[in-house]
Structure formats: C-alpha cells, structure tokens
mmCIF file of C-alpha atoms and ligand atoms in Angstrom:
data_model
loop_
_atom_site.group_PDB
_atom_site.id
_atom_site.type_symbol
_atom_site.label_atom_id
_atom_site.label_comp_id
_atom_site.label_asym_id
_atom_site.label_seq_id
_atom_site.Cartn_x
_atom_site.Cartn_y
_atom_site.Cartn_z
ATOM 1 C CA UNK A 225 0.000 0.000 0.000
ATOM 2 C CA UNK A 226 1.426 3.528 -0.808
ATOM 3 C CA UNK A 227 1.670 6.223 1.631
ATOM 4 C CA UNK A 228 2.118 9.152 -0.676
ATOM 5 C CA UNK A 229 2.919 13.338 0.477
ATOM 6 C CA UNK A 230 1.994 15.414 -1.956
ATOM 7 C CA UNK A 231 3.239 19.186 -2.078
ATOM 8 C CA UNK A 232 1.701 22.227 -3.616
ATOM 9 C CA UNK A 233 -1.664 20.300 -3.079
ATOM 10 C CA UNK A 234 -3.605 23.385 -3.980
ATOM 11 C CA UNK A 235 -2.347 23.908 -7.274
ATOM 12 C CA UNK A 236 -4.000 22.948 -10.646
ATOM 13 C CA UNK A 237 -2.332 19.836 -11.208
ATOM 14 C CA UNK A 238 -2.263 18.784 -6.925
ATOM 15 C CA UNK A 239 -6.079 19.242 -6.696
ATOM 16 C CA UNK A 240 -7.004 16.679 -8.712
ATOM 17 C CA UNK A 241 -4.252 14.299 -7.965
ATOM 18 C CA UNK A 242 -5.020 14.790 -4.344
ATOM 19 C CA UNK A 243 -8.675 13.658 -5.083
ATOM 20 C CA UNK A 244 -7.827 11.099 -7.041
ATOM 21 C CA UNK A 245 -5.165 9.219 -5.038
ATOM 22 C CA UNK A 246 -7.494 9.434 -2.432
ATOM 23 C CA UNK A 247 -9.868 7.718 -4.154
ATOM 24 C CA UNK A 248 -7.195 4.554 -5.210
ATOM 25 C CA UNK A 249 -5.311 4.382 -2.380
ATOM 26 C CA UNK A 250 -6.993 5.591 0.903
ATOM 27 C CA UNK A 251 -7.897 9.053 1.948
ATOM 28 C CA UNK A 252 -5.734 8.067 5.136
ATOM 29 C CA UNK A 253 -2.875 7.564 2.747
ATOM 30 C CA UNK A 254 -2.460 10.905 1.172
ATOM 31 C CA UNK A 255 -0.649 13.619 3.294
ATOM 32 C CA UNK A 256 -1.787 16.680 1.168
ATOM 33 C CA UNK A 257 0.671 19.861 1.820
ATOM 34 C CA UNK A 258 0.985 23.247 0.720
ATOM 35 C CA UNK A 259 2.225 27.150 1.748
ATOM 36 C CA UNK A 260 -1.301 28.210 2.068
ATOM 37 C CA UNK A 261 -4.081 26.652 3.574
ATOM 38 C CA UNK A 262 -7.881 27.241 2.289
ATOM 39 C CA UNK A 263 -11.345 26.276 2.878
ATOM 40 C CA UNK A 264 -11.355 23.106 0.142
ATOM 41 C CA UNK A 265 -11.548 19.548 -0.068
ATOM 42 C CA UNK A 266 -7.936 19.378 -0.229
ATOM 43 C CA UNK A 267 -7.604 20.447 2.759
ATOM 44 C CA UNK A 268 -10.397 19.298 4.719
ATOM 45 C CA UNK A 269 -11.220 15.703 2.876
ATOM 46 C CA UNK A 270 -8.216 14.140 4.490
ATOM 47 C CA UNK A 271 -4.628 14.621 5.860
ATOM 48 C CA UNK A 272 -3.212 17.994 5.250
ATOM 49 C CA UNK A 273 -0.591 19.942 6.663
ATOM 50 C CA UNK A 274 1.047 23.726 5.582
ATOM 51 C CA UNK A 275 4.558 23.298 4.175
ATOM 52 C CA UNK A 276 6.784 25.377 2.426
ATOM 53 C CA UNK A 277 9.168 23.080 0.221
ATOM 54 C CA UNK A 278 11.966 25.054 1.481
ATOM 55 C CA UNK A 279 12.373 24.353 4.415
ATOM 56 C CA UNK A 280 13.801 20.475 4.001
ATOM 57 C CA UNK A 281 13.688 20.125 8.083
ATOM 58 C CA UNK A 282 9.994 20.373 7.909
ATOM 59 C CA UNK A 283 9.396 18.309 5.500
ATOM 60 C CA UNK A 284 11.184 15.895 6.759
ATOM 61 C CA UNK A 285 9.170 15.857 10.021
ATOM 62 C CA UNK A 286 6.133 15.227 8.470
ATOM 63 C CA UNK A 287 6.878 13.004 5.667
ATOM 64 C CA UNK A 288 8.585 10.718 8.682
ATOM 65 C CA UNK A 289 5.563 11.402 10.804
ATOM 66 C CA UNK A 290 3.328 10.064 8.357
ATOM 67 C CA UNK A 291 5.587 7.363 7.506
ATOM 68 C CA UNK A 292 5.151 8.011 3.685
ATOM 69 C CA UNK A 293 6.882 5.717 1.232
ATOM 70 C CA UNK A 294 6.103 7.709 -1.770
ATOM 71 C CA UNK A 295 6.781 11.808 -2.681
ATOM 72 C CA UNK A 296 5.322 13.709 -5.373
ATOM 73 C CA UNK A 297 6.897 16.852 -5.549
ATOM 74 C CA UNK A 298 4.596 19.501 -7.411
ATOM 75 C CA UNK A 299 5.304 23.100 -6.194
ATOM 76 C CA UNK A 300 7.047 25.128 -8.339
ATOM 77 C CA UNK A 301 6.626 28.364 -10.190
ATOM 78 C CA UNK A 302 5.442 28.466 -13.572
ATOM 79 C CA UNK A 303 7.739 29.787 -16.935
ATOM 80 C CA UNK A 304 6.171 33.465 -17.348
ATOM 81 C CA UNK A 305 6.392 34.059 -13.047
ATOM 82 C CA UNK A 306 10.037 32.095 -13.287
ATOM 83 C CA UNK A 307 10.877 34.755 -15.896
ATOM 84 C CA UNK A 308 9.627 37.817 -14.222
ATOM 85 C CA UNK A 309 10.730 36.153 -10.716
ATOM 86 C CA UNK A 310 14.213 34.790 -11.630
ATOM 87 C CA UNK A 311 15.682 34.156 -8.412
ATOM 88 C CA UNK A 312 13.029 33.727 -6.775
ATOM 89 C CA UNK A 313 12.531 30.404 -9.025
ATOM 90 C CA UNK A 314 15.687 28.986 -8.513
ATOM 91 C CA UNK A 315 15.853 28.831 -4.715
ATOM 92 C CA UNK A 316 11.733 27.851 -4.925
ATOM 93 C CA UNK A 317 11.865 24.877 -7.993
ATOM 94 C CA UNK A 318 15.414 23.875 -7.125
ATOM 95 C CA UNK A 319 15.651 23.984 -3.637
ATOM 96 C CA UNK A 320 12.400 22.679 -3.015
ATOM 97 C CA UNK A 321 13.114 20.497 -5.534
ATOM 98 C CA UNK A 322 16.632 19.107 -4.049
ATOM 99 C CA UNK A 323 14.904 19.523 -0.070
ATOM 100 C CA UNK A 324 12.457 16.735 -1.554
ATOM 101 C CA UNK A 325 15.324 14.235 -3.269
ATOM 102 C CA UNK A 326 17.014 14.645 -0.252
ATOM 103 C CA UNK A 327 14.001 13.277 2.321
ATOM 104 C CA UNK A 328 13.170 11.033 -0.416
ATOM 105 C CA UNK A 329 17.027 9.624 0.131
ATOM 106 C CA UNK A 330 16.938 9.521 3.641
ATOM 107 C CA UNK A 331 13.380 7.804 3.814
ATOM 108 C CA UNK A 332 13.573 5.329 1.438
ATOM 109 C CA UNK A 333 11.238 7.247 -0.845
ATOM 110 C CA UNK A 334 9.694 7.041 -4.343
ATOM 111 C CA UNK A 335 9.858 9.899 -5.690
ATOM 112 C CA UNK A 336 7.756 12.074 -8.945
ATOM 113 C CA UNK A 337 7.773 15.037 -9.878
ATOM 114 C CA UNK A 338 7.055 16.806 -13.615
ATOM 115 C CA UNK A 339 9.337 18.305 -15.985
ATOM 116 C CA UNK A 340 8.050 20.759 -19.027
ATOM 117 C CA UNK A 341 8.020 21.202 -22.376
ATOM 118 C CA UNK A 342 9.738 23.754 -21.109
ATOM 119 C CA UNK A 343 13.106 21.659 -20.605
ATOM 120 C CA UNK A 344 13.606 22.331 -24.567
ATOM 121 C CA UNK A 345 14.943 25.592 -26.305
ATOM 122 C CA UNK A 346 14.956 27.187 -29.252
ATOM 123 C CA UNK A 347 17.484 24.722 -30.617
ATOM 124 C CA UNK A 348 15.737 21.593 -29.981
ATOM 125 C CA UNK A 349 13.600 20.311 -33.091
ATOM 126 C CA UNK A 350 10.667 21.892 -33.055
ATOM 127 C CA UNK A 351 8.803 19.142 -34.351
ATOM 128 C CA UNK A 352 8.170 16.041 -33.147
ATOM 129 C CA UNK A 353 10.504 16.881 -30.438
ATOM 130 C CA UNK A 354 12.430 13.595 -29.712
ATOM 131 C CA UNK A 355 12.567 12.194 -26.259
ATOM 132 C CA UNK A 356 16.504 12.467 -26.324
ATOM 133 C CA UNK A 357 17.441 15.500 -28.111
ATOM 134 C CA UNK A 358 19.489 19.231 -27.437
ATOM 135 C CA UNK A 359 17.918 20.855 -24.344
ATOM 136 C CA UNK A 360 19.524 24.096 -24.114
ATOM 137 C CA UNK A 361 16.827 26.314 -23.446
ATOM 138 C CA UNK A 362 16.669 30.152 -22.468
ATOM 139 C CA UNK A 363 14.184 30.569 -19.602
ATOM 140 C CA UNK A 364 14.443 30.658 -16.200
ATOM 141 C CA UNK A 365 11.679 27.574 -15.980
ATOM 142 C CA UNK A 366 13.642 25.853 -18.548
ATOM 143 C CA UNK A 367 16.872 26.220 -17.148
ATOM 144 C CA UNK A 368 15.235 24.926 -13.446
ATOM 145 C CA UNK A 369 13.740 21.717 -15.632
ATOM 146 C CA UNK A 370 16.609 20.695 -17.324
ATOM 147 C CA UNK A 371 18.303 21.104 -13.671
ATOM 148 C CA UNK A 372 15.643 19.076 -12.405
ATOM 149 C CA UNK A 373 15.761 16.487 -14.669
ATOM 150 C CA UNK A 374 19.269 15.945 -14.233
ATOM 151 C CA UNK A 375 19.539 16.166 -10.677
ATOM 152 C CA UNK A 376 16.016 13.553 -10.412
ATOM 153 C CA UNK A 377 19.074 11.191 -12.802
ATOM 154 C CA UNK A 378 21.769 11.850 -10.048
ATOM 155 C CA UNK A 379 19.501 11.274 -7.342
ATOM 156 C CA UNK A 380 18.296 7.390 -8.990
ATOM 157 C CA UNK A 381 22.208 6.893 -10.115
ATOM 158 C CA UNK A 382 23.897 8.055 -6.755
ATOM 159 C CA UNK A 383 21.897 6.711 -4.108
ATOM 160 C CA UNK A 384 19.240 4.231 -6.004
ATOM 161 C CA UNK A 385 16.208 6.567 -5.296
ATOM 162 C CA UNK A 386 13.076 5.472 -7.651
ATOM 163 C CA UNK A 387 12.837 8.999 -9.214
ATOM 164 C CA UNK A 388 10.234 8.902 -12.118
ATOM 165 C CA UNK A 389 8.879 12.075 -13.983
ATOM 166 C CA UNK A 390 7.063 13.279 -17.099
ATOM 167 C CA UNK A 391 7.919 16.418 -19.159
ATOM 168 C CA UNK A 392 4.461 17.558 -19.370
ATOM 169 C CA UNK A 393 2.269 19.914 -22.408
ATOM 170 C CA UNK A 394 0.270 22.707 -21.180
ATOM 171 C CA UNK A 395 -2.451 20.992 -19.005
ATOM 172 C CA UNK A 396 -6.268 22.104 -19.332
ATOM 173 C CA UNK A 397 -8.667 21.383 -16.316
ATOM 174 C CA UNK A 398 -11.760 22.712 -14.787
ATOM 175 C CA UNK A 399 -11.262 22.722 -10.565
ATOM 176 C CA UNK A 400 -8.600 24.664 -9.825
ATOM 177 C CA UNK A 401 -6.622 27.466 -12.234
ATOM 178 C CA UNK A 402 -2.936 27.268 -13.289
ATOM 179 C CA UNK A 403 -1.003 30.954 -12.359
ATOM 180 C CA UNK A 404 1.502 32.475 -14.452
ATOM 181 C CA UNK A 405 2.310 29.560 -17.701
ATOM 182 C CA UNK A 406 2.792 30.118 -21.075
ATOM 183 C CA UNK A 407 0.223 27.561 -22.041
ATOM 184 C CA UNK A 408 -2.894 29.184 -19.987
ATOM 185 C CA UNK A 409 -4.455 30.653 -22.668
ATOM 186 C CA UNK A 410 -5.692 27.062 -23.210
ATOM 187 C CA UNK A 411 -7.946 26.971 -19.870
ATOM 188 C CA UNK A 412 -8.592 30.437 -19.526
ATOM 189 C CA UNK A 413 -10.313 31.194 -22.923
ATOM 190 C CA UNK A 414 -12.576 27.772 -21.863
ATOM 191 C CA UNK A 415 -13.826 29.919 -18.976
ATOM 192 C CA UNK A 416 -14.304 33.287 -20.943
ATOM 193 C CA UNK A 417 -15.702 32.173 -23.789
ATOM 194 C CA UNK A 418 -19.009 30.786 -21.127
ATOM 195 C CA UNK A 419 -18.715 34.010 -19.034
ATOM 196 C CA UNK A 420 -18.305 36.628 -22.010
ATOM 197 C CA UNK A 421 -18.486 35.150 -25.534
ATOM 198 C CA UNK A 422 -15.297 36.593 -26.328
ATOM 199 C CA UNK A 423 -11.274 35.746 -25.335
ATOM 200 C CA UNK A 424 -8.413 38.463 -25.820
ATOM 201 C CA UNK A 425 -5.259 35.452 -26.519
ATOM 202 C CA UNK A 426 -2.037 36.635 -24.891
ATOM 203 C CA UNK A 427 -0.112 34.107 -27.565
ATOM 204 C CA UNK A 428 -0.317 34.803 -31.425
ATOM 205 C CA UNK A 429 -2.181 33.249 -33.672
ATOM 206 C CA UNK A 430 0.008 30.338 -35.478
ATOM 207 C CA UNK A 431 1.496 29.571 -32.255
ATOM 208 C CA UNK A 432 1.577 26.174 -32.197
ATOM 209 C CA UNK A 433 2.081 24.381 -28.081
ATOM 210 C CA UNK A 434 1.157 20.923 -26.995
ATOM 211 C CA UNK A 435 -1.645 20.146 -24.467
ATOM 212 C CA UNK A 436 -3.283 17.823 -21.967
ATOM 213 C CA UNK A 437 -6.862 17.390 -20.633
ATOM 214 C CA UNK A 438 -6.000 16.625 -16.990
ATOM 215 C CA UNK A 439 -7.946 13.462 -16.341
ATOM 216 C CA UNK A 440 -5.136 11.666 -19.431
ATOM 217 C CA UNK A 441 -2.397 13.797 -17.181
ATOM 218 C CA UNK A 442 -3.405 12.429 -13.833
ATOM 219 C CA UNK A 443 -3.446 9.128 -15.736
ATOM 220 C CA UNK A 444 0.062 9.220 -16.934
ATOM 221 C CA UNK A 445 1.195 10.049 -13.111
ATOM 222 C CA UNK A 446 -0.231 7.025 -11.464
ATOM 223 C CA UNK A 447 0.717 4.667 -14.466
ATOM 224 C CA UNK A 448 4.083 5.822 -14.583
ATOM 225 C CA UNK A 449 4.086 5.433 -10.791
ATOM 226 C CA UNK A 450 2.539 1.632 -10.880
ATOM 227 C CA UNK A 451 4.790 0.624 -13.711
ATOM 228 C CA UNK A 452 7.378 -1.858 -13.731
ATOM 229 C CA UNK A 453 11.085 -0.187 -12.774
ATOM 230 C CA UNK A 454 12.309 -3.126 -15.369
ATOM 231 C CA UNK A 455 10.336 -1.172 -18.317
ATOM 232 C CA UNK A 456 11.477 1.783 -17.897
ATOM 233 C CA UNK A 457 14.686 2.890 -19.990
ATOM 234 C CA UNK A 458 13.981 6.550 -19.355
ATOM 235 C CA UNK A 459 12.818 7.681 -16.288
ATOM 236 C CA UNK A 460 12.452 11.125 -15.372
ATOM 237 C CA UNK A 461 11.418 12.952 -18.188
ATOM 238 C CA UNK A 462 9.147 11.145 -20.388
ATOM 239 C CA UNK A 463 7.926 13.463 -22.847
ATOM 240 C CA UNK A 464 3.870 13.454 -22.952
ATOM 241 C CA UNK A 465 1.307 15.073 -24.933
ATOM 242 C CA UNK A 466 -2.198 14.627 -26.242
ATOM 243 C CA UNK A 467 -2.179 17.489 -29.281
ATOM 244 C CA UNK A 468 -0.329 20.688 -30.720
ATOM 245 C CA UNK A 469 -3.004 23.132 -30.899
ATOM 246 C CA UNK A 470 -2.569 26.887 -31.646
ATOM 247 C CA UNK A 471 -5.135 29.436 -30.234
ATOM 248 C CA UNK A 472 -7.336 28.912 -33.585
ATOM 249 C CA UNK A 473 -7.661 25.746 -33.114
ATOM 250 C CA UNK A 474 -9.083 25.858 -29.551
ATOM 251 C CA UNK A 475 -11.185 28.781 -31.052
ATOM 252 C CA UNK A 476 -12.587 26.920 -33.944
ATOM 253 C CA UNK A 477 -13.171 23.899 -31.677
ATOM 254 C CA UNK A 478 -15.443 26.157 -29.006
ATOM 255 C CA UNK A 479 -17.200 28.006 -31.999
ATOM 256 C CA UNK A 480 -18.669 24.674 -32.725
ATOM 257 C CA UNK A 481 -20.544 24.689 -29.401
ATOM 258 C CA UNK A 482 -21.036 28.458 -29.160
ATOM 259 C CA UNK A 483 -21.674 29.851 -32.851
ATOM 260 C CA UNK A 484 -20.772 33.112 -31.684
ATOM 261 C CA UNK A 485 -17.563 33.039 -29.412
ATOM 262 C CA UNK A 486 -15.197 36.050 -30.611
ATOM 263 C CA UNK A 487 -11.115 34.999 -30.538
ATOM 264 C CA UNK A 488 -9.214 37.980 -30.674
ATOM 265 C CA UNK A 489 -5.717 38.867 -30.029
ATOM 266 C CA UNK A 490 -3.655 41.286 -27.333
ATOM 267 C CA UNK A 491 -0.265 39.689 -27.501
ATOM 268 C CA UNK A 492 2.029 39.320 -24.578
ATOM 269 C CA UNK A 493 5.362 39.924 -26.012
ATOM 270 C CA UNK A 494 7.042 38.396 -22.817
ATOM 271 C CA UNK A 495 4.646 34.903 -22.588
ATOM 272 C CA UNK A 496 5.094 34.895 -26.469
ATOM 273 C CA UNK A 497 8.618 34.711 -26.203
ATOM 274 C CA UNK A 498 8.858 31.815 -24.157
ATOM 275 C CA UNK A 499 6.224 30.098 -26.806
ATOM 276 C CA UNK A 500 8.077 30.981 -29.887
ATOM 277 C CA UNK A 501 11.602 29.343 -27.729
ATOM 278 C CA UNK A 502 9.068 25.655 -27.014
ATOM 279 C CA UNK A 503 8.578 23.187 -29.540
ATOM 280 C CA UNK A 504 5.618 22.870 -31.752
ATOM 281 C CA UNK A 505 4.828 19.507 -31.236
ATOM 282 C CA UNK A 506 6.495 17.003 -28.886
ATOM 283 C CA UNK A 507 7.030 12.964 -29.643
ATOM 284 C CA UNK A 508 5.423 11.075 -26.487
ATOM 285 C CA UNK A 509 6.677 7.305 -28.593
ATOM 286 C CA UNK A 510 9.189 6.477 -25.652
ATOM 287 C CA UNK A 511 6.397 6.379 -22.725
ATOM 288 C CA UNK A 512 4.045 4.440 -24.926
ATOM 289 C CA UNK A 513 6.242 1.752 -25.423
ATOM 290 C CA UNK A 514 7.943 1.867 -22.038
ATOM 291 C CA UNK A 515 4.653 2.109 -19.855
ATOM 292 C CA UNK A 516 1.729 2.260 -22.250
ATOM 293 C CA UNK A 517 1.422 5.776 -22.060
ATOM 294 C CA UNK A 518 -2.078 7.243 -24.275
ATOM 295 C CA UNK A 519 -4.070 10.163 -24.108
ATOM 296 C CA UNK A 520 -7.745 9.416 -24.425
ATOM 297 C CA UNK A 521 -9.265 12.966 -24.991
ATOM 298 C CA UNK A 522 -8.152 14.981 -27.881
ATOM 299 C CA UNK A 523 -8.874 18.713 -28.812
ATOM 300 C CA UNK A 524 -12.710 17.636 -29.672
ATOM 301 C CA UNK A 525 -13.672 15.400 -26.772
ATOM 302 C CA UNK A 526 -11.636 17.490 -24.258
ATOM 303 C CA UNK A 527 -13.502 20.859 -25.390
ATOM 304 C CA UNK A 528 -17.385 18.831 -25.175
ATOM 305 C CA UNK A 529 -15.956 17.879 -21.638
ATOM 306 C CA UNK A 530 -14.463 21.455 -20.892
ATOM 307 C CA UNK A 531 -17.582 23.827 -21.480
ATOM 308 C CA UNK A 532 -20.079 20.763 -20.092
ATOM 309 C CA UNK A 533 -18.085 20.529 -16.725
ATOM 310 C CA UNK A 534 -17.498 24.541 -16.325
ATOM 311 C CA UNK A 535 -21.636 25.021 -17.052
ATOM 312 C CA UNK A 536 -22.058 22.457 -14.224
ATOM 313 C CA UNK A 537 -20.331 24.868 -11.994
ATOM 314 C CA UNK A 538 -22.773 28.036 -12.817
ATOM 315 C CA UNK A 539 -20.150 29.344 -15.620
HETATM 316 C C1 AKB B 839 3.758 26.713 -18.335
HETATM 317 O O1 AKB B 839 3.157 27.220 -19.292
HETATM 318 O O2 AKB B 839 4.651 27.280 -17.704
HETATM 319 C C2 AKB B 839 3.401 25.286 -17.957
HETATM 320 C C3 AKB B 839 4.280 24.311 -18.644
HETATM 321 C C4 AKB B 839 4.045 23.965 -20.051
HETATM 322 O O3 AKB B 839 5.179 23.802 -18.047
HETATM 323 N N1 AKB B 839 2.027 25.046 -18.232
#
C-alpha cells in the first residue's frame, strides 16, 4: 500500500491528484501539503498539513511522521512568473526540488515530480521533439527543468532513489486554475468564452504548443508510478502530450458549441517569447512503449468535456 505526500496540493495539477489518489489508495494515505491553507476539499477531505518546500527540516518531520513511502513533488513556479521572478525560481523549484530528493534519500522514498516542455529551447527540433534531443533552453523555468531532470538522474544513479517524472504539455482542467504559464491561454479562454463570448489570446495566432486534458495527465502520473522499474529505460522525463493546438484551433473547436464566441488577439510579447523558444509539437513514442502511455481525450472530446463541466459549476 502507498503512503504518498503530496506538495503544492492546492495547485491545478495537486487538486485533482489529491482527489484522485485518495480515491485509489486511501484518503488516510495521502498527506496533502501546501504554503497556504484554504477552505477546500484538499484540505479538509483528508490529511493535510502547511509546508513550504523550502524548508527540508519540515518536511522531513512530516513526511517521517506520516511514515510516507512515496513523494510527489509539485510546487514550483510556472515559466512566465520564473521569468519575471528569476531568483526567486531557482531557490523555490530547485531547492524545493533538491529539499524533496534529499528526504526522499533519507526515507527510502519514491519519488515524482514533472518536468516541461519547457526543458527544450529554441534549438531543440521543433517538431516532433524527440525524447533524447538538445535541451539548451533560455528561460528561467527551462533552465530549473533541465536542472531538475538531471539532478532527479543523479539522485536514482547516486543513491538508487526510484525517481520517475514526465515532461508535461500545457495541461487544461476545470477545478482549480494554473497561475503564471505560457500555455494558460488554453484553460482560460474555456472559462471566458461561457462568461463573455469573447477571449483576448495573450499568444499569437500560429502559435503552435502541446496540451493535456488533466484526467489523461493524472493518468500518466499514477501509471508511470505503478509501472514496472524493469520497463522503464527513461525515467524522469518522459515526454507526454495529447495534441499541438494553436489558439485557432481551440477557437474553432469552441465556436462549434457556441456559434458566436469572438477569438481575438492582445499579444504578450514576454509569454510569447517563451512560446516561440518551445517546440511545436512534442514525440510522447518512448512512454508508450515503455509504460503504455495514451491520451484518451483529444482537442474535440476534451472541449465537449471542458464547457459541459465549467456550465455544471454556474459558468
Ligand atoms: C507553463 O506554461 O509554464 C506550464 C508548462 C508547459 O510547463 N504550463
């Protein structure tokens, strides 16, 4: 049975994951954690405690106290905050990032966390990305990835600790909102296109990004979790994806359920940037042969599912 701590349980990807490995593995057997505490399910459906990933001391105390076998690290700040907030997001993704390897080490831990599209540059092919291929990328977020991904490789190498991670696409839910990405243009104009019939895009038209529903992201963590360590010939930084889809696209795909939805366009030179640097399209081949990675919603299914869940909650 896992016994699994979770940090930055309140944000968009946590949330969900929270909920759901409380579901498959005991509501008793999730430690949720995060800086801030607030009135949600999150917090009051089960174990939670406040952390802040860096201080390693404290999370040492609890993960011990809760005798977890199992860490999912999650907090971290986003590419457009990392690049307005540069130091800030090195000593917040890498040193919570290295305060979790390190109580994974001393506990006997497994260990996930998620890399990014992000991890590639303007260098990389920008097409059907390979999963080993030139990372040398030129934000902030992309500089603390590739760290990441290397340091989750040290961590396995050096002291045998079962570090596992996915390089993940923009991810598009409904419960709780990302802050500060590149790729939030993809959940946001889902919301604004129910509350206003119209969506100002921060990234250009043509820009092409991969993306995730979350229920085939949530997926992906718990099967690359559960699968077999003999499989795997990566490990930390399988890349993932369920489509390449520029702002159009998503556009065309809600006009189809709401004739008269309105894209328009009020670039964000900075967030467009970091686009223009990503790939267009990334190739997931290595975690479907290694684990059976596959995305069951594309852009069609996930935008019925999208505007039917946020009308559900009054939007
Ligand atoms: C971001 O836009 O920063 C994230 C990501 C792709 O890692 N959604």
């Amino acid at each position: 049975m896992k016994k699994i701590l979770v940090t930055g349980a309140l944000g968009q990807i946590g949330t969900e994951l929270v909920a759901k490995l409380r579901q498959g593995y005991g509501v008793d057997n999730v430690i949720a954690t995060d800086i801030r505490e607030i009135d949600h399910d999150v917090v009051k459906g089960g174990p939670f405690e406040l952390l802040d990933v860096t201080d390693g001391a404290n999370m040492h105390e609890l993960a011990s106290k809760y005798e977890v076998d199992t860490i999912i690290h999650l907090a971290a700040l986003l590419s457009a905050t990392a690049e307005e907030k540069p130091l800030l997001a090195w000593n917040l993704n890498m040193g919570g990032l290295v305060n979790a390897l390190e109580v994974a080490r001393e506990l006997n831990c497994q260990f996930f966390t998620p890399s990014s599209i992000g991890a590639f540059g303007p260098s990389t092919p920008k097409n059907a990305t390979p999963q080993d291929t030139i990372q040398r990328p030129t934000t902030m977020y992309g500089v603390n990835k590739v760290s990441g991904e290397l340091l989750c490789d040290y961590y396995y190498q050096k002291f045998g600790v079962e570090t596992r991670g996915l390089r993940f696409p923009g991810l598009i839910s409904y419960e709780a909102p990302p802050g500060g990405g590149t790729t939030d243009y993809a959940v946001e104009i889902y919301y604004e296109a129910l509350k206003k019939g119209t969506y100002e895009s921060f990234i250009a038209e043509g820009t092409y990004m991969d993306m995730m529903y979350m229920p085939d992201a949530l997926n992906a963590i718990v099967q690359l979790l559960e699968a077999d360590a003999s499989t795997l010939i990566h490990r930390n930084c399988f890349n993932v994806t369920a489509m390449s889809v520029a702002p159009e696209d998503v556009g065309a795909e809600i006009k189809k359920h709401i004739p008269q939805f309105d894209l328009r366009y009020k670039v964000d030179p900075a967030r467009q940037a970091i686009a223009e640097s990503w790939p267009d399209s990334i190739d997931a081949s290595c975690a479907t042969a290694e684990w059976g990675f596959k995305a069951q919603f594309d852009l069609q299914s996930m935008t019925t599912d999208m505007l039917e869940k946020l009308k559900e909650k009054g939007y």
